[in-house]
PDB file of C-alpha atoms and ligand atoms in Angstrom:
ATOM      1  CA  MET A   1      -9.446  -0.881  19.985  1.00  0.00           C
ATOM      2  CA  SER A   2      -6.044  -2.962  20.855  1.00  0.00           C
ATOM      3  CA  ARG A   3      -2.561  -1.322  19.973  1.00  0.00           C
ATOM      4  CA  ASP A   4      -0.921  -3.106  22.211  1.00  0.00           C
ATOM      5  CA  ILE A   5       2.092  -4.737  19.639  1.00  0.00           C
ATOM      6  CA  GLY A   6       5.839  -3.546  19.303  1.00  0.00           C
ATOM      7  CA  LEU A   7       6.973  -1.019  16.912  1.00  0.00           C
ATOM      8  CA  PHE A   8       9.539  -3.991  15.605  1.00  0.00           C
ATOM      9  CA  GLU A   9       6.958  -6.772  15.691  1.00  0.00           C
ATOM     10  CA  ALA A  10       4.313  -4.591  13.473  1.00  0.00           C
ATOM     11  CA  ILE A  11       7.421  -3.869  10.793  1.00  0.00           C
ATOM     12  CA  HIS A  12       8.268  -7.450  10.607  1.00  0.00           C
ATOM     13  CA  SER A  13       4.703  -8.634  10.205  1.00  0.00           C
ATOM     14  CA  GLN A  14       3.168  -6.491   8.128  1.00  0.00           C
ATOM     15  CA  ARG A  15       2.874  -7.430   4.751  1.00  0.00           C
ATOM     16  CA  ALA A  16       0.329  -7.269   1.737  1.00  0.00           C
ATOM     17  CA  ILE A  17      -3.189  -8.699   3.185  1.00  0.00           C
ATOM     18  CA  ARG A  18      -5.116  -9.246   0.195  1.00  0.00           C
ATOM     19  CA  TYR A  19      -8.017 -11.721   1.804  1.00  0.00           C
ATOM     20  CA  LEU A  20     -10.287  -9.447   3.707  1.00  0.00           C
ATOM     21  CA  LYS A  21     -13.807 -10.136   5.929  1.00  0.00           C
ATOM     22  CA  PRO A  22     -16.622  -7.871   4.356  1.00  0.00           C
ATOM     23  CA  ASP A  23     -17.328  -6.764   7.753  1.00  0.00           C
ATOM     24  CA  PRO A  24     -17.596  -3.086   8.178  1.00  0.00           C
ATOM     25  CA  VAL A  25     -14.178  -0.937   9.313  1.00  0.00           C
ATOM     26  CA  PRO A  26     -15.604   1.398  12.333  1.00  0.00           C
ATOM     27  CA  GLU A  27     -14.458   5.051  11.281  1.00  0.00           C
ATOM     28  CA  GLU A  28     -12.560   5.679  14.710  1.00  0.00           C
ATOM     29  CA  MET A  29     -10.274   2.531  13.254  1.00  0.00           C
ATOM     30  CA  VAL A  30      -9.809   4.360   9.668  1.00  0.00           C
ATOM     31  CA  LEU A  31      -9.477   8.079  11.659  1.00  0.00           C
ATOM     32  CA  GLU A  32      -6.470   5.919  13.349  1.00  0.00           C
ATOM     33  CA  LEU A  33      -4.711   4.744  10.308  1.00  0.00           C
ATOM     34  CA  ILE A  34      -5.302   8.350   9.097  1.00  0.00           C
ATOM     35  CA  LYS A  35      -3.858   9.965  12.388  1.00  0.00           C
ATOM     36  CA  ALA A  36      -0.624   7.945  11.510  1.00  0.00           C
ATOM     37  CA  ALA A  37      -0.247   8.765   8.235  1.00  0.00           C
ATOM     38  CA  VAL A  38      -0.328  12.674   8.820  1.00  0.00           C
ATOM     39  CA  LYS A  39       3.004  11.994  11.695  1.00  0.00           C
ATOM     40  CA  ALA A  40       4.939  10.882   8.245  1.00  0.00           C
ATOM     41  CA  PRO A  41       7.536  13.561   7.381  1.00  0.00           C
ATOM     42  CA  SER A  42       7.142  15.293   4.020  1.00  0.00           C
ATOM     43  CA  GLY A  43       9.836  17.206   1.778  1.00  0.00           C
ATOM     44  CA  GLY A  44       9.708  20.760   3.550  1.00  0.00           C
ATOM     45  CA  ASN A  45       7.027  19.536   6.261  1.00  0.00           C
ATOM     46  CA  SER A  46       4.995  20.310   3.471  1.00  0.00           C
ATOM     47  CA  GLN A  47       2.380  17.691   4.207  1.00  0.00           C
ATOM     48  CA  PRO A  48       1.091  17.747   0.897  1.00  0.00           C
ATOM     49  CA  TRP A  49      -0.918  14.727   1.377  1.00  0.00           C
ATOM     50  CA  LYS A  50      -5.461  14.115   1.388  1.00  0.00           C
ATOM     51  CA  PHE A  51      -6.774  10.651   1.807  1.00  0.00           C
ATOM     52  CA  ILE A  52     -10.119  10.297   0.393  1.00  0.00           C
ATOM     53  CA  VAL A  53     -12.219   7.453   2.293  1.00  0.00           C
ATOM     54  CA  ILE A  54     -14.369   5.779   0.267  1.00  0.00           C
ATOM     55  CA  ARG A  55     -17.000   3.550   1.681  1.00  0.00           C
ATOM     56  CA  ASP A  56     -19.625   4.432  -1.027  1.00  0.00           C
ATOM     57  CA  PRO A  57     -20.908   1.036  -2.746  1.00  0.00           C
ATOM     58  CA  GLU A  58     -21.069   2.264  -6.240  1.00  0.00           C
ATOM     59  CA  LEU A  59     -18.074   4.308  -6.078  1.00  0.00           C
ATOM     60  CA  LYS A  60     -16.235   0.954  -4.247  1.00  0.00           C
ATOM     61  CA  ARG A  61     -17.596  -1.321  -7.346  1.00  0.00           C
ATOM     62  CA  ARG A  62     -16.300   1.563  -9.501  1.00  0.00           C
ATOM     63  CA  ILE A  63     -12.596   2.018  -8.874  1.00  0.00           C
ATOM     64  CA  GLY A  64     -12.686  -2.346  -8.429  1.00  0.00           C
ATOM     65  CA  GLU A  65     -13.911  -2.647 -12.061  1.00  0.00           C
ATOM     66  CA  TYR A  66     -10.708   0.224 -13.101  1.00  0.00           C
ATOM     67  CA  TYR A  67      -8.559  -1.786 -11.093  1.00  0.00           C
ATOM     68  CA  LEU A  68      -9.325  -5.315 -12.313  1.00  0.00           C
ATOM     69  CA  ARG A  69      -9.348  -4.085 -16.007  1.00  0.00           C
ATOM     70  CA  SER A  70      -5.552  -2.935 -15.074  1.00  0.00           C
ATOM     71  CA  TRP A  71      -4.669  -6.004 -13.574  1.00  0.00           C
ATOM     72  CA  ASN A  72      -5.952  -8.096 -16.572  1.00  0.00           C
ATOM     73  CA  ALA A  73      -4.306  -5.865 -18.542  1.00  0.00           C
ATOM     74  CA  VAL A  74      -0.460  -5.971 -16.785  1.00  0.00           C
ATOM     75  CA  TYR A  75      -1.120  -9.584 -15.048  1.00  0.00           C
ATOM     76  CA  GLY A  76      -4.031 -11.441 -16.965  1.00  0.00           C
ATOM     77  CA  ASP A  77      -1.768 -13.117 -19.826  1.00  0.00           C
ATOM     78  CA  ALA A  78       0.697 -14.827 -16.861  1.00  0.00           C
ATOM     79  CA  ALA A  79       2.791 -15.774 -19.577  1.00  0.00           C
ATOM     80  CA  ALA A  80       3.535 -12.732 -20.891  1.00  0.00           C
ATOM     81  CA  GLY A  81       2.993 -10.074 -17.873  1.00  0.00           C
ATOM     82  CA  PRO A  82       5.578  -9.440 -15.440  1.00  0.00           C
ATOM     83  CA  PRO A  83       6.632 -12.420 -13.579  1.00  0.00           C
ATOM     84  CA  LEU A  84       5.267 -13.222  -9.853  1.00  0.00           C
ATOM     85  CA  HIS A  85       5.116 -16.246  -7.281  1.00  0.00           C
ATOM     86  CA  PRO A  86       1.974 -18.277  -8.164  1.00  0.00           C
ATOM     87  CA  ARG A  87       1.106 -17.681  -4.488  1.00  0.00           C
ATOM     88  CA  VAL A  88       1.038 -13.543  -4.897  1.00  0.00           C
ATOM     89  CA  ARG A  89      -0.536 -14.188  -8.137  1.00  0.00           C
ATOM     90  CA  ALA A  90      -3.414 -16.243  -6.531  1.00  0.00           C
ATOM     91  CA  SER A  91      -3.924 -13.661  -3.769  1.00  0.00           C
ATOM     92  CA  ALA A  92      -3.469 -10.615  -5.726  1.00  0.00           C
ATOM     93  CA  THR A  93      -5.832 -11.638  -8.250  1.00  0.00           C
ATOM     94  CA  HIS A  94      -8.238 -12.298  -5.543  1.00  0.00           C
ATOM     95  CA  LEU A  95      -7.890  -8.924  -4.580  1.00  0.00           C
ATOM     96  CA  ALA A  96      -8.385  -7.535  -8.369  1.00  0.00           C
ATOM     97  CA  GLU A  97     -11.141  -9.155  -8.451  1.00  0.00           C
ATOM     98  CA  GLY A  98     -12.591  -8.124  -5.206  1.00  0.00           C
ATOM     99  CA  MET A  99     -11.068  -4.594  -4.538  1.00  0.00           C
ATOM    100  CA  GLY A 100     -14.615  -3.469  -5.355  1.00  0.00           C
ATOM    101  CA  ALA A 101     -16.195  -5.286  -2.182  1.00  0.00           C
ATOM    102  CA  ALA A 102     -13.509  -4.294   0.373  1.00  0.00           C
ATOM    103  CA  PRO A 103     -15.023  -2.699   3.125  1.00  0.00           C
ATOM    104  CA  VAL A 104     -12.939   0.611   2.646  1.00  0.00           C
ATOM    105  CA  LEU A 105     -10.687   1.858  -0.108  1.00  0.00           C
ATOM    106  CA  ILE A 106      -8.663   4.710   0.972  1.00  0.00           C
ATOM    107  CA  LEU A 107      -6.707   7.150  -1.993  1.00  0.00           C
ATOM    108  CA  ALA A 108      -3.734   8.452  -0.560  1.00  0.00           C
ATOM    109  CA  CYS A 109      -3.087  11.487  -2.921  1.00  0.00           C
ATOM    110  CA  ILE A 110      -0.602  13.924  -3.436  1.00  0.00           C
ATOM    111  CA  GLU A 111      -1.042  18.019  -3.956  1.00  0.00           C
ATOM    112  CA  HIS A 112       1.860  18.936  -6.346  1.00  0.00           C
ATOM    113  CA  ARG A 113       0.946  21.852  -7.745  1.00  0.00           C
ATOM    114  CA  GLY A 114       2.872  20.691 -11.056  1.00  0.00           C
ATOM    115  CA  GLY A 115       5.946  20.203  -9.332  1.00  0.00           C
ATOM    116  CA  PRO A 116       8.826  18.013 -10.117  1.00  0.00           C
ATOM    117  CA  SER A 117       8.677  14.471 -10.530  1.00  0.00           C
ATOM    118  CA  ALA A 118       7.847  11.122  -9.927  1.00  0.00           C
ATOM    119  CA  MET A 119      10.421  10.414  -7.238  1.00  0.00           C
ATOM    120  CA  GLY A 120      10.251  13.539  -5.386  1.00  0.00           C
ATOM    121  CA  ARG A 121       6.748  13.559  -5.360  1.00  0.00           C
ATOM    122  CA  GLY A 122       6.182  10.046  -4.199  1.00  0.00           C
ATOM    123  CA  ALA A 123       9.195  10.579  -1.364  1.00  0.00           C
ATOM    124  CA  SER A 124       6.542  12.889   0.448  1.00  0.00           C
ATOM    125  CA  ILE A 125       3.673  10.616  -0.005  1.00  0.00           C
ATOM    126  CA  TYR A 126       4.564   7.166   0.777  1.00  0.00           C
ATOM    127  CA  PRO A 127       6.062   6.997   4.086  1.00  0.00           C
ATOM    128  CA  ALA A 128       2.587   8.689   5.288  1.00  0.00           C
ATOM    129  CA  VAL A 129       1.295   5.353   2.924  1.00  0.00           C
ATOM    130  CA  GLN A 130       3.809   2.900   4.923  1.00  0.00           C
ATOM    131  CA  ASN A 131       2.198   4.138   8.476  1.00  0.00           C
ATOM    132  CA  ILE A 132      -1.288   3.172   7.487  1.00  0.00           C
ATOM    133  CA  LEU A 133      -0.073  -0.203   6.784  1.00  0.00           C
ATOM    134  CA  LEU A 134       2.103  -0.302  10.028  1.00  0.00           C
ATOM    135  CA  ALA A 135      -1.109   1.323  12.044  1.00  0.00           C
ATOM    136  CA  ALA A 136      -3.308  -1.411  10.310  1.00  0.00           C
ATOM    137  CA  ARG A 137      -0.923  -3.915  11.462  1.00  0.00           C
ATOM    138  CA  GLY A 138      -1.398  -2.414  14.958  1.00  0.00           C
ATOM    139  CA  LEU A 139      -4.972  -2.526  14.790  1.00  0.00           C
ATOM    140  CA  GLY A 140      -5.395  -5.795  13.870  1.00  0.00           C
ATOM    141  CA  LEU A 141      -6.472  -4.760  10.275  1.00  0.00           C
ATOM    142  CA  GLY A 142      -5.275  -6.009   6.980  1.00  0.00           C
ATOM    143  CA  SER A 143      -4.135  -3.978   3.788  1.00  0.00           C
ATOM    144  CA  ALA A 144      -2.451  -3.547   1.074  1.00  0.00           C
ATOM    145  CA  LEU A 145      -0.382  -1.451  -0.918  1.00  0.00           C
ATOM    146  CA  THR A 146      -1.504  -1.040  -4.308  1.00  0.00           C
ATOM    147  CA  THR A 147      -1.291   0.961  -7.335  1.00  0.00           C
ATOM    148  CA  LEU A 148      -2.770  -0.571 -10.558  1.00  0.00           C
ATOM    149  CA  HIS A 149      -5.720   1.503 -10.269  1.00  0.00           C
ATOM    150  CA  LYS A 150      -3.177   4.121 -11.703  1.00  0.00           C
ATOM    151  CA  GLY A 151      -4.023   2.632 -15.537  1.00  0.00           C
ATOM    152  CA  PHE A 152      -7.234   4.496 -14.938  1.00  0.00           C
ATOM    153  CA  GLU A 153      -5.640   7.562 -13.047  1.00  0.00           C
ATOM    154  CA  GLU A 154      -7.773  10.171 -15.170  1.00  0.00           C
ATOM    155  CA  GLU A 155     -11.017   8.569 -14.898  1.00  0.00           C
ATOM    156  CA  ILE A 156     -10.425   7.949 -10.821  1.00  0.00           C
ATOM    157  CA  LYS A 157      -9.503  11.628 -10.631  1.00  0.00           C
ATOM    158  CA  ALA A 158     -12.907  12.319 -12.739  1.00  0.00           C
ATOM    159  CA  LEU A 159     -15.020   9.728 -10.567  1.00  0.00           C
ATOM    160  CA  LEU A 160     -13.828  11.151  -7.707  1.00  0.00           C
ATOM    161  CA  GLY A 161     -14.045  14.996  -8.335  1.00  0.00           C
ATOM    162  CA  ILE A 162      -9.976  15.324  -7.843  1.00  0.00           C
ATOM    163  CA  PRO A 163      -8.477  18.371  -9.019  1.00  0.00           C
ATOM    164  CA  GLU A 164      -6.040  19.071 -11.076  1.00  0.00           C
ATOM    165  CA  GLY A 165      -2.329  19.559  -9.172  1.00  0.00           C
ATOM    166  CA  VAL A 166      -3.490  16.328  -7.398  1.00  0.00           C
ATOM    167  CA  GLU A 167      -1.825  12.721  -8.522  1.00  0.00           C
ATOM    168  CA  THR A 168      -3.146   9.555  -6.664  1.00  0.00           C
ATOM    169  CA  ALA A 169      -0.648   7.984  -4.931  1.00  0.00           C
ATOM    170  CA  ALA A 170      -1.976   4.472  -3.961  1.00  0.00           C
ATOM    171  CA  LEU A 171      -5.221   2.610  -3.365  1.00  0.00           C
ATOM    172  CA  LEU A 172      -5.003   0.401  -0.064  1.00  0.00           C
ATOM    173  CA  PRO A 173      -7.786  -1.660   1.014  1.00  0.00           C
ATOM    174  CA  VAL A 174      -8.705  -1.870   4.288  1.00  0.00           C
ATOM    175  CA  GLY A 175     -10.409  -4.764   6.235  1.00  0.00           C
ATOM    176  CA  PHE A 176     -10.509  -7.129   8.966  1.00  0.00           C
ATOM    177  CA  MET A 177      -8.840 -10.443   7.768  1.00  0.00           C
ATOM    178  CA  ALA A 178     -10.204 -13.571   6.330  1.00  0.00           C
ATOM    179  CA  GLU A 179      -9.920 -16.424   8.064  1.00  0.00           C
ATOM    180  CA  GLY A 180      -6.962 -18.437   7.701  1.00  0.00           C
ATOM    181  CA  SER A 181      -4.894 -15.005   6.349  1.00  0.00           C
ATOM    182  CA  ARG A 182      -2.086 -14.086   8.460  1.00  0.00           C
ATOM    183  CA  TYR A 183       0.440 -11.925   8.980  1.00  0.00           C
ATOM    184  CA  GLY A 184       4.127 -11.918   8.277  1.00  0.00           C
ATOM    185  CA  PRO A 185       6.796 -13.652   8.854  1.00  0.00           C
ATOM    186  CA  THR A 186       8.168 -12.057   5.401  1.00  0.00           C
ATOM    187  CA  SER A 187      10.333 -13.003   3.225  1.00  0.00           C
ATOM    188  CA  ARG A 188      12.945 -10.698   1.988  1.00  0.00           C
ATOM    189  CA  ARG A 189      16.536 -10.437   0.177  1.00  0.00           C
ATOM    190  CA  PRO A 190      18.936 -10.875   3.751  1.00  0.00           C
ATOM    191  CA  VAL A 191      20.454  -7.406   4.828  1.00  0.00           C
ATOM    192  CA  GLU A 192      23.820  -8.915   4.220  1.00  0.00           C
ATOM    193  CA  GLU A 193      22.965  -8.625   0.193  1.00  0.00           C
ATOM    194  CA  VAL A 194      21.894  -4.992   0.328  1.00  0.00           C
ATOM    195  CA  ILE A 195      24.127  -3.341   2.424  1.00  0.00           C
ATOM    196  CA  PHE A 196      27.180  -1.559   1.111  1.00  0.00           C
ATOM    197  CA  ARG A 197      29.960  -0.093   3.311  1.00  0.00           C
ATOM    198  CA  ASP A 198      30.889   3.394   2.163  1.00  0.00           C
ATOM    199  CA  ARG A 199      30.996   2.959  -1.146  1.00  0.00           C
ATOM    200  CA  TRP A 200      28.879   0.943  -3.787  1.00  0.00           C
ATOM    201  CA  GLY A 201      29.319  -2.235  -3.733  1.00  0.00           C
ATOM    202  CA  VAL A 202      31.764  -2.794  -0.577  1.00  0.00           C
ATOM    203  CA  SER A 203      30.059  -5.833   1.337  1.00  0.00           C
ATOM    204  CA  GLN A 204      32.636  -6.027   4.457  1.00  0.00           C
ATOM    205  CA  GLU A 205      33.313  -3.029   6.673  1.00  0.00           C
ATOM    206  CA  ALA A 206      36.482  -1.694   6.765  1.00  0.00           C
ATOM    207  CA  GLY A 207      39.232  -3.762   8.816  1.00  0.00           C
ATOM    208  CA  ARG A 208      36.810  -6.846   9.023  1.00  0.00           C
ATOM    209  CA  ASP A 209      37.923  -9.508   7.122  1.00  0.00           C
ATOM    210  CA  ALA A 210      35.132 -11.499   4.986  1.00  0.00           C
ATOM    211  CA  PRO A 211      33.464 -14.626   6.881  1.00  0.00           C
TER     212      PRO A 211
HETATM  213  C1  LIG B 301       5.020   0.615  -5.126  1.00  0.00           C
HETATM  214  C2  LIG B 301       4.220  -0.397  -5.046  1.00  0.00           C
HETATM  215  C3  LIG B 301       3.212  -0.845  -5.682  1.00  0.00           C
HETATM  216  C4  LIG B 301       2.188  -2.253  -5.566  1.00  0.00           C
HETATM  217  N1  LIG B 301       1.273  -2.142  -6.211  1.00  0.00           N
HETATM  218  C5  LIG B 301       0.422  -3.614  -6.305  1.00  0.00           C
HETATM  219  C6  LIG B 301      -0.892  -3.705  -6.752  1.00  0.00           C
HETATM  220  O1  LIG B 301      -1.020  -2.897  -7.180  1.00  0.00           O
HETATM  221  N2  LIG B 301      -1.333  -4.419  -6.182  1.00  0.00           N
HETATM  222  C7  LIG B 301      -1.235  -5.723  -5.712  1.00  0.00           C
HETATM  223  O2  LIG B 301      -2.153  -6.461  -5.374  1.00  0.00           O
HETATM  224  N3  LIG B 301       0.102  -5.319  -4.416  1.00  0.00           N
HETATM  225  C8  LIG B 301       0.867  -4.293  -4.964  1.00  0.00           C
HETATM  226  N4  LIG B 301       2.195  -4.410  -4.073  1.00  0.00           N
HETATM  227  C9  LIG B 301       2.230  -5.167  -2.979  1.00  0.00           C
HETATM  228  C10 LIG B 301       3.470  -5.812  -3.330  1.00  0.00           C
HETATM  229  O3  LIG B 301       2.869  -7.090  -4.228  1.00  0.00           O
HETATM  230  C11 LIG B 301       4.017  -6.536  -1.844  1.00  0.00           C
HETATM  231  O4  LIG B 301       4.118  -5.539  -1.287  1.00  0.00           O
HETATM  232  C12 LIG B 301       4.977  -7.719  -1.755  1.00  0.00           C
HETATM  233  O5  LIG B 301       4.634  -8.302  -2.780  1.00  0.00           O
HETATM  234  C13 LIG B 301       5.152  -7.891  -1.224  1.00  0.00           C
HETATM  235  O6  LIG B 301       4.394  -8.781  -0.029  1.00  0.00           O
HETATM  236  P1  LIG B 301       4.634  -9.169   1.445  1.00  0.00           P
HETATM  237  O7  LIG B 301       4.341  -8.246   2.194  1.00  0.00           O
HETATM  238  O8  LIG B 301       2.914  -9.731   1.715  1.00  0.00           O
HETATM  239  O9  LIG B 301       5.522  -9.598   1.643  1.00  0.00           O
HETATM  240  C14 LIG B 301       2.741  -2.969  -4.274  1.00  0.00           C
HETATM  241  C15 LIG B 301       3.797  -3.029  -3.908  1.00  0.00           C
HETATM  242  C16 LIG B 301       4.580  -1.447  -3.557  1.00  0.00           C
HETATM  243  C17 LIG B 301       5.850  -1.326  -2.876  1.00  0.00           C
END
């Protein structure tokens, strides 16, 4: 199992991989992903996560169906739905149609016991999800952070026996990358556009002239 990849190479090349081979993913690789996940920070080191590794074909099929219904409801009508780059639309459609056929689905869940709100709750699970994505990159696997399954949160919780006080956070298809698929470089807004200095809206460091 190769793990020889630099941290920054992983960060800079990790991306949503939505075209996966059907080949099985060894359990030891899945365990590596979860071992990376549980090293993430969480509020008060509460570690409120659970990761459901789904390999059962029937469960995957049913989750895939919910995901596709959600995809169609949100993005099915290209003119009315949120805008998407045509390449992202094509790959996300491919994933939506094949979610249930991914070799492994990892459903990241957070135990919140009814505690407050979206942002605080998410902050204690999404770093773990990002660790899974980076570890997948390190192992040569493909994955993508998806959330559209949440359109059927209650149905999926019932299907998998997830109790009250637990919320699903992300559904990650995992597999080896299909031929022609590749990691990044990714396209992101440049740092200069998103960094402020000391105050909102101040782009230049104090004492430095604009170029
Ligand atoms: C909060 C969040 C929700 C997302 N939900 C989905 C999703 O439901 N389906 C999907 O295919 N991709 C989903 N993505 C992946 C984004 O589309 C992807 O990160 C973005 O397009 C950048 O892609 P890249 O890393 O390949 O450049 C989600 C990403 C985030 C951060």
